[in-house]
XYZ file of C-alpha atoms in Angstrom:
772
model
C -3.869 -0.376 8.871
C -4.954 -3.275 6.759
C -4.049 -6.738 7.952
C -3.910 -7.826 4.305
C -1.026 -5.507 3.500
C 2.369 -7.197 2.920
C 4.367 -5.485 5.668
C 7.790 -7.040 4.993
C 9.363 -8.259 1.743
C 9.590 -12.028 1.382
C 12.917 -13.606 0.372
C 13.278 -17.100 -1.060
C 16.970 -17.465 -0.212
C 18.476 -18.134 3.188
C 19.880 -15.412 5.430
C 23.534 -16.285 5.895
C 25.646 -15.090 8.809
C 24.966 -11.775 10.530
C 23.952 -13.429 13.827
C 26.043 -10.966 15.824
C 24.808 -8.000 13.791
C 21.223 -9.167 14.175
C 21.660 -9.299 17.945
C 23.331 -5.902 17.960
C 20.491 -4.312 16.011
C 17.858 -5.896 18.267
C 19.762 -4.720 21.328
C 20.079 -1.271 19.808
C 16.339 -1.037 19.193
C 15.665 -2.191 22.755
C 17.781 0.698 24.061
C 17.136 3.390 21.440
C 14.104 4.288 19.371
C 16.183 5.256 16.342
C 18.817 2.899 14.947
C 20.618 3.488 11.641
C 22.393 0.764 9.683
C 25.266 2.306 7.730
C 27.489 0.843 5.059
C 28.316 0.849 1.339
C 25.967 -0.279 -1.371
C 25.746 -4.046 -1.677
C 26.931 -4.737 1.859
C 23.567 -6.141 2.972
C 21.988 -3.295 4.961
C 18.539 -3.852 3.526
C 18.524 -7.619 4.106
C 19.756 -7.160 7.683
C 17.047 -4.572 8.333
C 14.345 -6.860 6.934
C 15.500 -9.863 8.955
C 15.604 -7.726 12.104
C 12.098 -6.516 11.413
C 10.916 -10.068 10.780
C 12.372 -11.177 14.126
C 10.676 -8.280 15.964
C 7.368 -8.337 14.092
C 5.583 -10.565 16.604
C 6.971 -8.593 19.551
C 5.585 -5.262 18.346
C 1.821 -4.994 19.016
C 1.311 -3.116 15.748
C 3.940 -5.011 13.816
C 7.006 -4.146 11.779
C 6.627 -2.341 8.432
C 9.060 -1.871 5.555
C 9.185 1.372 3.563
C 11.265 1.491 0.384
C 12.404 5.017 -0.500
C 14.446 4.014 -3.540
C 11.905 5.308 -6.059
C 11.467 8.750 -4.483
C 12.674 11.794 -6.386
C 12.605 14.362 -3.581
C 12.668 14.678 0.227
C 9.089 15.973 0.334
C 7.804 12.543 -0.750
C 9.081 10.646 2.320
C 5.939 11.053 4.464
C 3.661 9.990 1.596
C 5.836 6.912 0.974
C 5.566 5.950 4.659
C 1.795 6.471 4.619
C 1.465 4.320 1.508
C 3.586 1.489 2.907
C 1.578 1.525 6.159
C -1.701 1.445 4.165
C -2.723 4.812 5.618
C -4.656 6.878 3.085
C -5.063 10.549 3.883
C -7.538 12.758 2.032
C -5.512 15.867 2.802
C -2.572 17.881 1.625
C -0.972 17.807 5.093
C 0.226 14.202 5.220
C 2.875 14.636 7.919
C 0.508 15.905 10.632
C -2.059 13.164 10.013
C 0.622 10.481 9.758
C 2.073 11.570 13.097
C -1.424 11.560 14.596
C -2.031 8.051 13.285
C 1.218 6.790 14.858
C 0.692 8.408 18.264
C -0.915 5.386 19.942
C 0.867 2.629 18.007
C 3.703 0.374 19.160
C 5.329 -0.134 15.791
C 8.667 -0.639 14.053
C 9.124 1.273 10.784
C 12.047 0.396 8.521
C 13.152 3.196 6.177
C 15.315 1.807 3.363
C 17.572 3.775 0.992
C 17.498 7.047 2.931
C 20.627 8.674 1.571
C 19.120 10.344 -1.518
C 16.188 11.820 0.455
C 18.100 12.428 3.678
C 16.544 15.761 4.633
C 13.044 14.319 4.185
C 13.909 11.387 6.456
C 15.402 13.745 9.031
C 12.274 15.910 9.064
C 9.932 12.920 9.279
C 11.831 11.113 12.050
C 12.291 14.332 14.044
C 8.499 14.828 14.004
C 7.548 11.241 14.801
C 9.887 10.323 17.673
C 8.789 13.036 20.157
C 5.080 12.593 19.378
C 4.787 8.801 19.061
C 6.450 7.178 22.105
C 5.648 3.648 20.916
C 7.268 4.072 17.506
C 10.739 2.747 16.739
C 12.566 3.481 13.506
C 15.271 1.450 11.793
C 16.995 3.046 8.804
C 19.252 1.550 6.146
C 21.395 4.238 4.578
C 24.836 5.236 3.405
C 24.690 8.283 5.650
C 23.424 8.784 9.240
C 20.433 10.994 9.914
C 22.432 12.988 12.462
C 19.483 13.292 14.861
C 19.882 13.411 18.644
C 19.324 9.943 20.084
C 20.335 8.116 16.922
C 22.334 4.922 17.421
C 24.549 4.083 14.464
C 25.494 0.482 13.672
C 28.025 -0.083 10.917
C 27.227 -3.004 8.654
C 30.533 -4.543 7.624
C 31.262 -7.031 4.850
C 30.922 -10.681 5.752
C 33.874 -12.133 7.588
C 36.507 -13.803 5.414
C 39.481 -15.980 6.452
C 42.903 -14.386 6.797
C 45.153 -14.835 3.786
C 47.695 -16.936 5.686
C 45.183 -19.146 7.500
C 45.323 -22.827 6.511
C 41.769 -24.074 5.996
C 39.889 -27.301 5.782
C 36.303 -27.511 4.605
C 34.764 -27.888 8.057
C 36.630 -24.837 9.352
C 35.900 -22.749 6.241
C 32.127 -22.952 6.574
C 32.349 -21.041 9.828
C 33.088 -17.935 7.745
C 29.816 -16.353 6.538
C 31.323 -15.174 3.224
C 32.357 -18.711 2.290
C 29.064 -20.159 3.506
C 27.130 -17.664 1.403
C 29.044 -18.472 -1.763
C 28.835 -22.198 -1.047
C 25.052 -22.155 -0.536
C 24.335 -20.041 -3.605
C 26.750 -21.860 -5.930
C 25.635 -25.325 -4.787
C 22.058 -24.452 -5.658
C 22.766 -23.628 -9.319
C 26.029 -25.320 -10.400
C 26.401 -29.016 -11.198
C 30.204 -28.971 -11.114
C 30.891 -26.753 -8.101
C 32.021 -28.483 -4.903
C 33.521 -27.107 -1.698
C 36.245 -29.603 -0.812
C 39.595 -29.562 0.927
C 41.150 -29.130 -2.545
C 38.999 -26.144 -3.580
C 38.561 -24.375 -0.249
C 41.747 -22.330 -0.692
C 40.500 -20.928 -4.014
C 37.109 -20.160 -2.474
C 38.811 -18.319 0.370
C 40.857 -16.242 -2.081
C 37.741 -15.493 -4.111
C 35.668 -14.165 -1.208
C 38.610 -12.118 -0.010
C 38.981 -10.576 -3.456
C 35.289 -9.737 -3.327
C 35.795 -7.976 0.021
C 33.131 -10.159 1.585
C 30.404 -8.020 -0.031
C 27.171 -10.058 -0.236
C 26.092 -8.623 -3.602
C 29.474 -9.337 -5.167
C 29.436 -12.874 -3.772
C 25.929 -13.496 -5.073
C 26.970 -12.360 -8.558
C 30.110 -14.485 -8.464
C 28.208 -17.566 -7.326
C 25.785 -17.159 -10.216
C 28.645 -17.270 -12.705
C 29.956 -20.528 -11.254
C 27.292 -22.275 -13.281
C 29.463 -21.776 -16.385
C 32.979 -21.149 -15.000
C 35.282 -23.171 -12.801
C 36.576 -21.701 -9.563
C 40.115 -21.062 -10.914
C 38.712 -19.424 -14.080
C 36.445 -17.201 -12.016
C 39.254 -16.232 -9.651
C 41.487 -15.314 -12.597
C 38.844 -12.989 -14.054
C 38.146 -11.353 -10.703
C 41.853 -10.814 -10.105
C 42.307 -9.169 -13.495
C 39.338 -6.913 -12.996
C 40.433 -5.734 -9.566
C 43.933 -4.942 -10.775
C 42.619 -2.924 -13.720
C 40.196 -0.880 -11.617
C 42.164 -0.711 -8.356
C 45.760 -0.329 -9.348
C 46.906 -1.720 -6.010
C 45.697 -3.411 -2.874
C 41.957 -3.900 -3.308
C 41.421 -3.742 0.458
C 42.429 -0.100 0.370
C 39.719 0.877 -2.095
C 36.469 2.529 -1.048
C 33.699 -0.002 -0.928
C 31.657 1.702 -3.626
C 34.577 1.325 -6.038
C 34.750 -2.364 -5.206
C 31.043 -2.770 -5.844
C 31.342 -0.899 -9.108
C 34.186 -3.188 -10.138
C 32.012 -6.177 -9.381
C 29.066 -4.768 -11.341
C 31.244 -3.919 -14.345
C 32.808 -7.339 -14.210
C 29.359 -8.920 -14.105
C 28.336 -6.780 -17.068
C 31.210 -8.135 -19.147
C 30.176 -11.688 -18.338
C 26.749 -11.056 -19.892
C 26.046 -11.742 -23.538
C 25.527 -8.743 -25.853
C 21.773 -9.330 -25.765
C 21.803 -9.481 -21.944
C 23.900 -6.318 -21.730
C 21.464 -4.515 -24.018
C 18.416 -5.648 -22.036
C 20.127 -4.758 -18.720
C 20.713 -1.215 -19.964
C 17.188 -0.871 -21.323
C 15.520 -2.206 -18.179
C 17.184 0.542 -16.174
C 14.372 2.877 -17.307
C 11.942 1.034 -15.030
C 11.502 2.120 -11.430
C 11.509 -0.598 -8.735
C 9.858 -3.485 -10.654
C 8.442 -4.347 -14.072
C 6.158 -7.046 -15.436
C 6.961 -9.131 -18.507
C 4.441 -7.315 -20.692
C 6.093 -3.976 -19.917
C 9.608 -5.337 -20.561
C 8.495 -6.662 -23.949
C 6.756 -3.403 -24.882
C 9.574 -1.091 -23.807
C 12.782 -3.074 -24.296
C 12.268 -5.504 -27.188
C 13.365 -4.807 -30.765
C 10.542 -4.143 -33.181
C 11.121 -7.407 -35.031
C 11.828 -9.485 -31.944
C 9.329 -9.176 -29.117
C 10.502 -12.348 -27.400
C 12.821 -11.346 -24.553
C 12.160 -14.379 -22.374
C 15.486 -16.117 -22.981
C 17.453 -12.950 -22.306
C 15.449 -12.235 -19.160
C 16.172 -15.756 -17.958
C 19.868 -15.144 -18.449
C 19.764 -11.946 -16.390
C 17.843 -13.709 -13.619
C 20.327 -16.576 -13.654
C 23.205 -14.103 -13.252
C 21.408 -12.306 -10.387
C 21.237 -9.098 -12.388
C 17.481 -9.358 -11.928
C 15.488 -10.915 -9.123
C 11.905 -12.098 -9.391
C 9.082 -11.596 -6.964
C 5.538 -12.892 -6.975
C 2.779 -10.334 -6.390
C -1.037 -10.547 -6.502
C -0.672 -9.130 -10.023
C 1.788 -11.779 -11.196
C 5.549 -12.211 -11.505
C 7.669 -9.054 -11.578
C 11.351 -8.369 -12.180
C 13.397 -6.241 -9.811
C 16.831 -4.696 -10.417
C 19.001 -3.591 -7.508
C 19.616 0.127 -7.306
C 23.361 -0.023 -7.955
C 22.837 -2.346 -10.911
C 20.125 -0.042 -12.262
C 22.433 2.986 -11.999
C 25.151 1.176 -13.927
C 22.608 0.113 -16.531
C 21.497 3.722 -16.977
C 25.137 4.723 -17.598
C 25.360 2.066 -20.284
C 22.089 3.215 -21.794
C 23.474 6.749 -22.130
C 26.692 5.412 -23.611
C 24.653 3.535 -26.214
C 22.765 6.707 -27.085
C 19.440 5.028 -26.284
C 18.340 6.796 -23.099
C 15.941 9.236 -24.727
C 14.398 6.593 -26.977
C 13.854 4.174 -24.082
C 12.384 6.875 -21.854
C 9.922 7.714 -24.607
C 8.979 4.058 -25.015
C 8.573 3.740 -21.239
C 6.313 6.763 -20.839
C 4.270 5.873 -23.921
C 3.689 2.360 -22.546
C 2.533 3.570 -19.153
C 0.212 6.135 -20.707
C -1.395 3.243 -22.581
C -1.605 1.224 -19.347
C -3.423 4.117 -17.675
C -5.791 4.513 -20.620
C -6.643 0.794 -20.621
C -7.145 0.824 -16.861
C -9.815 3.513 -17.136
C -12.037 1.171 -19.119
C -10.986 -2.090 -17.451
C -11.721 -0.855 -13.923
C -15.461 -0.689 -14.524
C -15.834 -4.431 -14.611
C -15.733 -7.539 -12.436
C -12.053 -7.453 -11.425
C -11.724 -4.132 -9.644
C -9.613 -5.288 -6.699
C -6.948 -6.760 -8.980
C -7.043 -3.749 -11.288
C -6.444 -1.426 -8.360
C -3.646 -3.631 -7.041
C -1.976 -3.550 -10.450
C -2.221 0.230 -10.735
C -0.830 0.626 -7.224
C 2.092 -1.685 -8.003
C 2.890 0.376 -11.094
C 2.747 3.697 -9.224
C 6.562 4.217 -9.278
C 6.641 3.654 -13.045
C 3.680 5.973 -13.555
C 5.583 8.604 -11.594
C 8.693 8.174 -13.762
C 6.621 8.384 -16.941
C 4.849 11.500 -15.720
C 8.128 13.197 -14.778
C 9.532 12.421 -18.223
C 6.501 13.980 -19.934
C 6.658 17.105 -17.767
C 10.424 17.615 -18.215
C 10.056 17.423 -21.986
C 9.780 20.875 -23.578
C 7.587 19.502 -26.352
C 3.944 20.629 -26.105
C 2.651 17.204 -27.154
C 4.595 15.527 -24.334
C 3.115 17.935 -21.785
C -0.371 17.248 -23.135
C 0.385 13.600 -22.471
C 1.305 14.525 -18.888
C -2.198 15.975 -18.537
C -3.720 12.840 -20.050
C -1.717 10.505 -17.785
C -2.592 12.407 -14.599
C -6.277 12.505 -15.567
C -6.540 8.850 -16.665
C -5.067 7.762 -13.339
C -7.989 9.293 -11.419
C -9.083 5.747 -10.607
C -5.789 5.233 -8.787
C -5.905 8.642 -7.096
C -9.482 8.272 -5.823
C -10.337 4.575 -5.655
C -6.803 3.638 -4.591
C -6.726 6.355 -1.938
C -3.734 8.269 -3.339
C -5.428 11.660 -3.196
C -2.328 13.522 -2.085
C -0.142 12.315 -4.955
C -2.974 12.592 -7.455
C -3.622 16.212 -6.546
C 0.092 16.999 -6.820
C 0.424 15.328 -10.226
C -2.714 16.969 -11.621
C -1.731 20.421 -10.420
C 1.791 19.979 -11.792
C 0.480 18.905 -15.202
C -1.998 21.777 -15.348
C 0.794 24.227 -14.566
C 3.122 22.716 -17.184
C 0.664 23.005 -20.093
C -1.832 25.850 -19.897
C -3.028 25.895 -23.513
C -6.636 24.921 -24.202
C -6.961 21.274 -25.229
C -9.205 18.268 -24.476
C -6.544 16.795 -22.155
C -6.561 19.943 -20.037
C -10.336 19.841 -19.707
C -10.255 16.227 -18.488
C -7.458 17.041 -16.047
C -9.441 20.029 -14.744
C -12.539 18.074 -13.765
C -10.424 15.182 -12.487
C -8.538 17.655 -10.283
C -11.836 19.154 -9.097
C -13.001 15.689 -8.008
C -9.825 15.026 -6.029
C -9.918 18.488 -4.439
C -13.523 18.008 -3.322
C -12.697 14.749 -1.599
C -9.891 16.568 0.205
C -12.408 19.138 1.400
C -10.935 21.904 -0.793
C -14.201 23.169 -2.248
C -12.814 26.529 -3.409
C -10.154 24.863 -5.540
C -12.746 22.480 -6.948
C -15.001 25.383 -7.903
C -12.137 27.207 -9.627
C -11.208 24.142 -11.650
C -14.823 23.528 -12.712
C -15.240 27.175 -13.711
C -12.185 26.965 -15.947
C -13.460 23.689 -17.323
C -16.731 25.412 -18.338
C -14.777 28.147 -20.119
C -13.102 25.558 -22.356
C -16.260 24.043 -23.877
C -14.956 24.776 -27.369
C -12.151 22.207 -27.024
C -13.895 19.770 -24.681
C -14.542 16.129 -25.466
C -18.011 14.804 -26.329
C -19.030 13.850 -22.771
C -17.148 16.546 -20.864
C -20.302 18.550 -20.190
C -21.827 15.549 -18.425
C -18.752 14.935 -16.258
C -18.604 18.607 -15.359
C -22.251 18.459 -14.362
C -21.547 15.408 -12.179
C -18.876 17.241 -10.194
C -20.878 20.467 -10.086
C -23.616 18.361 -8.534
C -21.140 16.959 -6.023
C -19.967 20.461 -5.163
C -23.557 21.587 -4.624
C -24.250 18.520 -2.441
C -21.111 19.066 -0.385
C -22.017 22.714 0.196
C -25.626 21.900 1.136
C -27.460 23.213 -1.958
C -29.598 20.128 -2.536
C -31.855 21.683 -5.186
C -28.870 22.655 -7.338
C -27.381 19.210 -6.780
C -30.527 17.507 -8.103
C -30.512 19.737 -11.173
C -26.861 19.052 -11.992
C -26.980 15.307 -11.299
C -30.116 14.960 -13.457
C -28.429 16.712 -16.381
C -25.293 14.640 -15.869
C -27.113 11.294 -15.731
C -29.002 12.061 -18.930
C -25.793 12.904 -20.732
C -23.983 9.813 -19.471
C -26.876 7.610 -20.591
C -26.647 9.130 -24.060
C -22.890 8.631 -24.316
C -22.903 5.190 -22.675
C -20.506 6.138 -19.861
C -20.953 3.637 -17.019
C -18.399 5.501 -14.892
C -20.174 8.842 -15.176
C -23.653 7.380 -14.884
C -22.904 5.431 -11.710
C -21.183 8.429 -10.122
C -24.208 10.579 -10.866
C -26.926 8.099 -9.898
C -25.836 7.162 -6.389
C -25.188 10.803 -5.494
C -28.540 11.838 -6.934
C -30.236 9.060 -4.953
C -28.592 10.295 -1.760
C -29.652 13.867 -2.513
C -33.269 12.819 -3.062
C -33.206 10.877 0.197
C -31.929 13.933 2.067
C -34.728 15.973 0.472
C -37.273 13.470 1.794
C -38.137 11.832 -1.537
C -37.588 8.128 -0.805
C -39.593 6.763 -3.743
C -37.490 8.641 -6.288
C -34.301 7.800 -4.377
C -35.149 4.087 -4.444
C -35.872 4.238 -8.174
C -32.443 5.773 -8.772
C -30.786 3.160 -6.568
C -32.487 0.419 -8.567
C -31.130 1.879 -11.807
C -27.646 2.221 -10.360
C -27.653 -1.335 -9.008
C -28.869 -2.677 -12.362
C -26.104 -0.809 -14.196
C -23.518 -1.927 -11.649
C -24.593 -5.561 -11.882
C -24.535 -5.512 -15.668
C -20.827 -4.621 -15.765
C -19.727 -6.501 -12.624
C -18.832 -3.357 -10.678
C -18.446 -3.398 -6.892
C -17.092 0.062 -6.130
C -20.102 2.138 -7.208
C -22.402 -0.625 -5.934
C -21.018 -0.121 -2.430
C -21.880 3.582 -2.577
C -25.313 2.844 -4.002
C -26.021 0.564 -1.037
C -24.784 3.349 1.244
C -27.273 5.699 -0.404
C -29.994 3.036 -0.080
C -29.275 2.790 3.645
C -29.963 6.535 3.921
C -33.210 6.066 2.000
C -34.272 3.317 4.427
C -33.506 5.624 7.373
C -35.797 8.281 5.865
C -38.546 5.670 5.422
C -38.104 4.353 8.963
C -37.138 0.873 7.709
C -34.215 0.708 10.067
C -33.478 -3.010 9.777
C -33.208 -2.563 6.006
C -30.860 0.371 6.596
C -28.586 -1.803 8.735
C -28.541 -4.561 6.115
C -27.739 -2.149 3.271
C -25.042 -0.444 5.326
C -23.389 -3.763 6.191
C -23.537 -4.857 2.539
C -21.878 -1.593 1.526
C -19.090 -2.250 4.021
C -18.551 -5.778 2.761
C -17.944 -4.416 -0.733
C -15.692 -1.558 0.382
C -13.344 -3.537 2.625
C -11.743 -5.806 -0.040
C -11.115 -2.735 -2.201
C -9.347 -1.003 0.722
C -11.848 1.830 0.223
C -11.523 3.564 3.587
C -13.814 6.386 2.530
C -16.568 3.925 1.652
C -15.998 2.110 4.947
C -16.319 5.207 7.108
C -19.399 6.528 5.278
C -21.094 3.163 5.812
C -20.185 3.247 9.520
C -21.807 6.671 9.799
C -25.140 5.632 8.286
C -25.152 2.418 10.332
C -24.682 4.454 13.499
C -27.574 6.749 12.532
C -29.852 3.764 11.845
C -28.967 1.933 15.054
C -29.499 4.986 17.250
C -32.835 5.624 15.548
C -33.767 2.031 16.380
C -32.932 2.544 20.054
C -29.681 0.550 19.840
C -27.772 3.403 21.401
C -24.773 1.405 22.559
C -24.115 -0.110 19.115
C -24.620 3.278 17.484
C -22.166 4.985 19.826
C -19.668 2.172 19.259
C -19.780 2.644 15.482
C -19.468 6.402 15.866
C -16.237 5.752 17.747
C -14.998 3.484 14.970
C -15.925 6.096 12.372
C -14.076 8.852 14.187
C -10.890 6.787 14.233
C -11.185 6.095 10.504
C -11.830 9.739 9.653
C -8.712 10.646 11.583
C -6.653 8.158 9.574
C -7.788 9.440 6.187
C -7.434 13.047 7.249
C -10.888 14.493 6.602
C -14.338 14.582 8.208
C -17.957 13.930 7.339
C -18.531 17.698 7.212
C -16.588 17.808 3.956
C -19.459 15.824 2.400
C -22.177 18.309 3.224
C -23.998 19.806 6.218
C -26.973 17.442 5.951
C -24.919 14.285 6.523
C -22.996 15.973 9.328
C -26.246 17.025 10.981
C -27.616 13.467 10.880
C -24.441 12.223 12.555
C -24.491 14.950 15.214
C -28.141 14.311 16.027
C -27.505 10.576 16.394
C -24.551 11.247 18.687
C -26.652 13.584 20.837
C -29.477 11.049 21.171
C -27.075 8.238 22.046
C -25.395 10.370 24.676
C -28.761 11.341 26.187
C -29.769 7.681 26.379
C -26.502 6.274 27.692
C -25.367 9.212 29.782
C -22.013 10.931 29.235
C -19.988 8.153 30.877
C -21.798 5.331 29.068
C -21.544 7.095 25.720
C -17.865 7.792 26.224
C -17.211 4.156 27.105
C -19.031 2.834 24.027
C -17.345 5.416 21.812
C -13.899 4.453 23.111
C -14.634 0.768 22.603
C -15.527 1.435 18.981
C -12.432 3.542 18.453
C -10.284 0.657 19.721
C -11.795 -1.977 17.409
C -9.329 -3.320 14.835
C -10.326 -4.285 11.324
C -11.050 -7.937 12.160
C -12.919 -7.045 15.353
C -14.972 -4.453 13.506
C -15.933 -6.995 10.884
C -16.988 -9.499 13.533
C -18.919 -6.851 15.415
C -20.784 -5.758 12.307
C -21.580 -9.356 11.472
C -23.161 -9.646 14.902
C -25.124 -6.424 14.380
C -26.379 -7.607 10.996
C -27.556 -10.956 12.350
C -29.193 -9.539 15.437
C -30.879 -6.571 13.825
C -30.371 -6.462 10.063
C -33.026 -7.480 7.547
C -32.218 -9.164 4.252
C -35.711 -8.586 2.995
C -37.661 -10.105 5.848
C -36.217 -13.601 5.802
C -33.668 -13.241 8.566
C -35.139 -13.725 12.028
C -33.989 -11.431 14.805
C -32.000 -12.950 17.635
C -33.348 -12.544 21.184
C -32.195 -9.450 23.006
C -29.204 -9.864 25.329
C -31.428 -9.481 28.410
C -32.583 -13.067 27.772
C -29.216 -14.190 29.194
C -29.206 -15.219 32.824
C -27.050 -13.378 35.336
C -24.524 -16.247 35.338
C -24.457 -16.330 31.525
C -23.737 -12.608 31.439
C -20.854 -13.196 33.878
C -19.443 -15.936 31.643
C -19.844 -13.761 28.537
C -17.977 -10.917 30.223
C -15.060 -13.222 31.062
C -15.008 -14.563 27.512
C -14.754 -10.923 26.457
C -11.590 -10.640 28.556
C -10.011 -13.479 26.579
C -10.283 -16.123 29.309
C -10.536 -19.811 28.434
C -13.331 -22.039 29.770
C -10.919 -23.548 32.269
C -9.894 -20.104 33.568
C -13.531 -19.024 33.819
C -14.380 -22.184 35.765
C -11.590 -21.452 38.232
C -12.630 -17.831 38.751
C -16.358 -18.566 39.182
C -15.748 -21.787 41.148
C -17.663 -23.892 38.614
C -16.906 -27.139 36.867
C -15.366 -27.006 33.418
C -18.386 -28.841 31.975
C -20.770 -26.283 33.518
C -18.911 -23.409 31.878
C -18.989 -25.211 28.532
C -22.769 -25.505 28.909
C -23.102 -21.779 29.661
C -21.053 -20.900 26.577
C -23.220 -23.143 24.401
C -26.376 -21.485 25.778
C -24.935 -17.998 25.097
C -24.133 -18.944 21.498
C -27.628 -20.329 20.969
C -29.466 -17.402 22.587
C -27.534 -14.700 20.734
C -27.343 -16.518 17.423
C -23.550 -16.460 17.412
C -21.221 -18.998 15.874
C -17.959 -18.404 17.734
C -16.394 -17.261 20.994
C -14.940 -14.312 19.084
C -18.446 -12.974 18.518
C -19.253 -13.375 22.199
C -16.054 -11.517 23.046
C -16.852 -8.578 20.777
C -20.471 -8.447 22.004
C -19.383 -8.582 25.646
C -16.741 -5.868 25.324
C -19.225 -3.475 23.737
C -22.058 -3.840 26.278
C -22.735 -2.125 29.549
C -22.333 -4.519 32.500
C -26.007 -4.178 33.350
C -27.264 -5.224 29.928
């Protein structure tokens, strides 16, 4: 799991009250591995779950992770949503099994939010995980319990309010969380609001009328910018009488929340009401550009002032992402907005605008990705995934043939997200669904066919890929101008993955020529690095290097990093064939450095494999076995294996493993392999940096560091203790040396091994045999 992933949502407002509930939830999780927070919408279940997770994050070795299920449309999507939130990318159709396998050895807290509408999916997922992953704990926020054996249910009640007959002074009133919440929020935005002994009685009545519901209080506080307390209380009282017809405390909480939302709606201006309704077509969040494109009137694209009004009234919240500022609407507010949209007769029109906009976003992304800003482009596409899903569903549900052709186009144009973003499972599902919905021959179907073949191949489903490519060939009459070249690219991949290297060369050569003619950087790069690898496997290093040079030149000219990483991976294989093993290590490490920022786990694991082969060939059996262990762990996470990429690559890996085991012995090999499997992302990066400096070759300029046997016996002892995480003072005490002497030993170790930090010594020491 990536350390760069945002595991928990970040809030900019304070967390008011709930100290007792927070303790109860923590105590519940200490006693039970499944705790469910139950309560009505708007009562604060999600915020309580997040704050609990934040408090426990440092105590859980593998952290606390938040999974929003609000955007899901069916129970079957729960496992994929969890995998996505945990940054686990599986190249397989069986997500649940691989997700369970990935969680088996983790000590982790997973928060599942908004479970009620996908309850059966949550039940199935939790029932699989808890027996198999003893270190996993699950906290759910839902309106309904899971009903699983061992579940501990904690009811989340409204914030405490003062009794109606209790005389209050200001100091006493702030002990009530409901009053404190309103006071903090209103004080932040209103110039005339004050909590005093004269106003505290009105405040107490107000929070009681709002049933102590945090969402209702937040909305009320926002309105205090333009209303006085008595005016606000009068409006709330009228609204509750109209909707309740009696004692508001006897109403179900969802009716109270609805009353508050409807009341808030009436306080909005006509323009704000219209924008609220229209923004309900978005799923989870939206950026300003999307709001303007989908919601603005044709003659008035400026919605900024109206957006600001909705943010000020807490109808919308804002959040900052790596892709910029986005607007979020709470689920209950979104549902009410959708009702208003239907009442206005605008739902169909807005859905069409929404899906048309996101089709255009996908089309632009296809061209924009092949440039210098790939990491941000991928992050943006990933952020928009819920909206892409809503747009796709709208196209597919539409009985119009043109709409279903657009579903094919959207699924195909998002291949960058499916493959480069690691969403193979969802991509395959969307592509197959679109192909089933519109079976007539058309250019969009052809593009979806070869896109689906690509995804299927990466999942190891070669039969499905072959079927899709065969159908693609039968539709040449309606194909686009460069379809033949793309089909040839993936036919070459299929031949490579099945071991027919001669056929692969033929197809890749045809494909590259066609892509050059049509000026397709995407197709050309895909074809060149695979053709270079094929030529290397055939024992033709000169031709393979020429192809790598062309690919690197093309990649550099457009600022690409994704295809460049694979070209360097292919170049590492070429260097192995030529026996230039130091060059192979350098190219492999460079490939990794490009793949890691893109979260390209497939690129990472392929680079680890070729590095292991090169190191074993160079007699560095321990390092090679260590990287093989790291590769095996990564393959397990993404749910496939090197064998899916062809028998030749698998044979190279197997031969390297056999040689390393023969050199190290079964016990030594197993130890190195286990050490590699246990390396985290940061440790792996440090370890590879050490490997590159001590053995890699940047073209002949980098000197090799002396072998570890140049360390004295005492220095090896010190290095081993550094590897155990001991400080210099602790080492001095254990070895009965002075602190200054230990400092000198550490300095000598750094100098002899060419390291720059104790962390590098630690990684080196933990991946060496004691006798080295």
